Amino acid sequence: MDKRQHSGPDTPESRGLIFDIKGYSIHDGLGIRTTVFFKGCPLHCRWCHNPESQSPPASLIWHTNRCIRCGACADVCPHGAIGRNGASGVTDREKCRACMACTAVCYAEARQCVGRSLTVAEALAEIQRDVPFYDESGGGVTFSGGEPLLQGDFLQALLQACRAQGIRTAVDTCGYADWAVLDRIRAHVDLFLYDLKLLDSARHRQHTGVPNELIMENLRRLAQHGHAVIVRVPIIPGVTDDPENIRQIGEFMAATPPLRRVDLLPYHHSGIDKYARLNRSYSLTDVRPPSAEQMTAIARRLEAFGLEVKIGG
Amino acid sequence: MISARVAQLRQTSLDAKPTLSTERAELVTQFARQQTELLSAPLRRAQTFAYLMEHKTVYLGPGELIVGEKGPAPKATPTYPELCCHSLQDLDLLNSREKIPFAVSPPARQVYQDTIIPFWQGRSLRDQLFRDMTDEWQAAYEAGVFTEFMEQRAPGHTVLDDKIYHRGMLDFQQEIQRRRQALDFLGDPQAYARDQELQAMHLCAGALIRCAERHADQAEALARQATDPQRRAELERIAAVCRHVPAHAPRDFWEAVQYYWFVHLGVTTELNTWDAYCPGHLDRHLLPFYQQGLTGGTLTRDQAEELLQCLWIKFNNQPAPPKVGVTAAESGTYTDFAQVNTGGLNADGSDGVNEVTYLILDVIESMRLLQPSSSIQVSRKNPDRFVKRAARIIRTGFGQPSVFNADLIVQELVRMGKSVADARSGGSSGCVEVGAFGKESYILTGYFNMPKVLELTLHNGVDPCTGRQLGLATGDPAQFASFAEFFGAYEKQLRHFVDIKLRGNNVIERLYAVHLPAPFLSLLTDDCIARGRDYHDGGARYNTTYIQGVGLGTMTDAMTALKHHVYDQRTLTMPDLLTALAADFEGHERTRQLLLNKTPRYGNDDEYADRVMTELFEVYYNAIEGHPNTKGGVYHINLLPTTCHVYFGSVIGATPDGRKARVPLSEGISPVQGADRRGPTAVLKSAAKMDHARTGGTLLNQKFTPQVLQDEKGLDMLVQLIRTYFRLDGHHIQFNVVDAATLRAAQEHPAQHRDLIVRVAGYSDYFCDLSRALQDEIIARTEHQAF
């Protein structure tokens, strides 16, 4: 492609901020998939296991246990944000401008920049690596996050580029975006993985930071257009697992054909360590993952609405 | 399903402690002492074999249905002093070593001191072998540049085809007689040699029949004493089976299984063949007997399963022969590598999966024994159901069955010159090596330490461990102007040591041909009878010699680090790097972290690193491929380590991939432990970039957390992962399904984890039986998760 052509939002030169790309993803859609995690999310769910994905700019994370105390980070920091005392490498977050100079010299990878700016072509090249696995297994690519709809232009360009290569696409979304964004991308999406957390809007706002009307409306519209959608409900004990919430989800889905399939994602706290690496506190330390019996009980209740329920997704 | 009988036999097998039995050594010595005739080597060996079959203890244990032991009791392990005469120090070491010990009783030690050692010391093949090797061979061997498989075990590495299932030993004898009568003593200068070999085979066939008759006698004697009518009937049946096979072709499932076992005992008693002996495509061979039994109402699925379980226990009763020295280091395990294959392709190219395939998979799962090793041969023609059935066993986490690409194996074998039908009837054996079953002598001659050659190249041919000039002076590494120049020096150094190994091999092959022919193994291998030539002397239809490359991952990362940091990016100078290596990175941790983390590494589907890998592959391939051996065949390569990556690592200092001195190398074609960070698909993509079709086997290990496979989707995706690797022409893959926490707990509290089995490299083993270095190596392997 001629690089001198115009560089609009839907060209291979358009850039997106990605925080991770993981192969052998087998729980985000059909077959063996690659999941591309977009950085930035309009929601701030308290249970989020990818907290590094929430803020839109690139973030600095620090793995204390990897630090070899070489002091290279302190030497290179232009803002004097890294203490030299004892070469402990602690960052003063007030002074840090997230320039990431320290990450380049940190050979031990204790300091890492979360968030890579990729062009569509670069992202596509990474996605294409696993084409043989998609072809063999009926898999493809899943765009997740963070929230992919926050980077709508980039997402659209990347979806189109994948489709042009015959790669099946899925978008894992919280649904909190202008319908216009969804409307632009939906023709290029084979499957939506659509998160529903709480149907009570006030509680939704309390636990995620935003109300849910837009989310519900977008889901209704996707259903009206007949898109393939799997609804995903994170089961957070004490937050989303109460009978009332489950009943409302069941009723909503039953009343919104062709929605039928719902995946229940049990809470897990594998993300707790990440909060520490970001110098953030975690507010759900007392919550335990739900038991298999609890999960089955919730599944039974949703099945009563004629839904197809899977635990784990 | 496990019957009470099988449960008890299995427990007996698990409880039996490996002991060293002197019976075989004593019999061989008795025979050698009393034998005064002028005998050709084949006849001498055949008479020795007949003497063993006539005099060895007949063991028939309570409840057994399939009978015969190599030693006088389960896990009483014979020795082969004519090949390797253990010294008293060896015996004391075997008796006392922490890992893989063999109990040597005081009387056994006495027998060695009084009888075996005085007769064989200095006269064994091993003694002769080391006398015949050149100084440069000895120096390279001692430095750990390569190992030598044949120094205390005989060439074997082979697998039976279907021939015994429609022919008895009497039929073999008739064929031998026909060949003898047709010999042309006028026109064929080899006629006498052929006649000697054929006579020897004839004698061996008779000896095996005699061995079975002795078992029949024993069964009849026990039947007469038996009070339980059911057991009496079983013993009478055992006797009837042993009267019929191996003399005649088997008539039913039981006879077929028992016949194989007698043949197995024959091959592994004649010599201590590497990889014991293997039944190969047992599902195919037993299918007619199974179907006929079911149709005729003379056999049920449960009975067939029980007979196979009894066979499995027999395999498990036979530890690998006691190994010492470098051989113990490169193959530190009781596992003797007998492998049962399932699935794959029939000779006509059709789907080879059948009812017995699933029966055998049930047996593998229910028995959960180290031996025999088991594998599935996966063709694109085989159904997913078959692969998924195997995946369910893999999920249980004992490393079996291993998984092979049947379509690629056909390609590999055809490339090496086999007919398509012979290739399809072939497969994998031992760890991962391929051959034409029943028609090929395919011998693994030793491991080759690629990273050691790199270390020597980095020191201008001097071994930094000893300060001695071991290799060629290929030049001061600081003076090379480009990576290409450095790589050229490595290639020169590699060829130098490969040639030393080849010269040695050419002598060793003749030692076996001249001194220790194997007429019994020969009569089982096409076309030894037709040619009147021994298995060790080019009698087989195909004759392949392999040299197994070790440490490809370490080698790739080290070479990539040099290319990237010293030549391309110039982040390090060669002298600085050498200084850090010499210091084992003490005081150079930042350099080490640079090498570990800021270098393209193999196993991540990274073009830069993977191109270095394929270049290293080509160099190794070109150095070895196509060299003639002494048996009319040629050399090929394969890439596997058994436990040799631990030994080879122990003789190398720090390497440019950031590896500390003495630490194990990467194993097989797997990435360096922990270097693969982009998940299993990236590992498979990287590994598939080498041209597996030009090898005789590659070994790829993957470690998964149990969570990955806990649900049906996880199993289905494992099937698809395997299918994709094979679509990319990968040769073999095997899985450890265990988490590091469990392994660490087993290190802490071995007593509570006695039954924890892990995949090592081409075989499974009890975790607690592994050396600490190997345990640590397995823990360090990247643990793949799914998302």
XYZ file of C-alpha atoms in Angstrom, chain A residues 21-32 68 70 72 103-109 126 128-130 132-133 135-137 310 313, chain B residues 589-590 593-594 597-598 604-606 677-678 680-682 684-685 704 708 711 713-714 717-718 720-721 723-725 727-728 785-787:
66
model
C -2.241 -9.442 22.720
C -2.713 -13.003 23.878
C -2.743 -16.158 21.793
C -4.470 -19.443 22.647
C -7.462 -17.617 23.971
C -10.149 -20.300 24.252
C -12.801 -18.659 26.359
C -13.583 -15.519 24.338
C -15.576 -16.967 21.467
C -15.348 -19.990 19.202
C -12.211 -22.003 18.556
C -8.653 -20.935 19.252
C 17.949 -6.037 40.515
C 21.009 -1.598 39.273
C 19.748 2.565 35.728
C 11.399 1.158 30.983
C 13.864 1.218 28.100
C 16.871 0.809 30.389
C 15.245 -1.649 32.766
C 16.751 -4.881 31.426
C 15.223 -6.882 34.252
C 11.755 -5.819 33.053
C 0.351 -9.903 15.102
C -2.246 -12.996 11.465
C 0.471 -15.044 13.142
C -2.090 -17.532 14.380
C -3.381 -21.622 10.992
C -4.881 -22.082 14.456
C -8.438 -22.047 10.327
C -8.055 -25.400 12.029
C -10.293 -24.656 14.999
C -22.641 -21.739 30.110
C -17.750 -19.066 28.734
C 23.721 -9.159 36.414
C 22.600 -6.244 34.294
C 19.162 -9.387 32.288
C 19.851 -7.734 28.940
C 14.964 -10.020 28.384
C 16.097 -7.709 25.647
C 7.872 -16.637 20.506
C 7.198 -16.821 16.768
C 9.866 -14.178 16.391
C 6.326 -15.839 26.705
C 3.766 -15.591 23.964
C 1.607 -22.165 23.181
C 0.608 -21.131 19.676
C 3.762 -19.039 19.352
C 4.307 -24.236 17.973
C 4.779 -21.691 15.200
C -0.077 -26.726 30.761
C -6.489 -25.224 30.738
C -13.575 -28.402 30.669
C -13.749 -26.747 25.476
C -10.247 -27.036 26.881
C -9.011 -26.881 21.829
C -6.102 -29.134 22.791
C -7.197 -28.367 17.606
C -3.841 -27.176 18.902
C -4.068 -30.637 14.686
C -2.666 -27.214 13.816
C 0.882 -28.126 14.815
C -0.872 -29.117 9.757
C 2.336 -27.093 10.041
C -2.436 -20.954 30.605
C -5.455 -20.259 28.513
C -7.399 -17.053 28.507
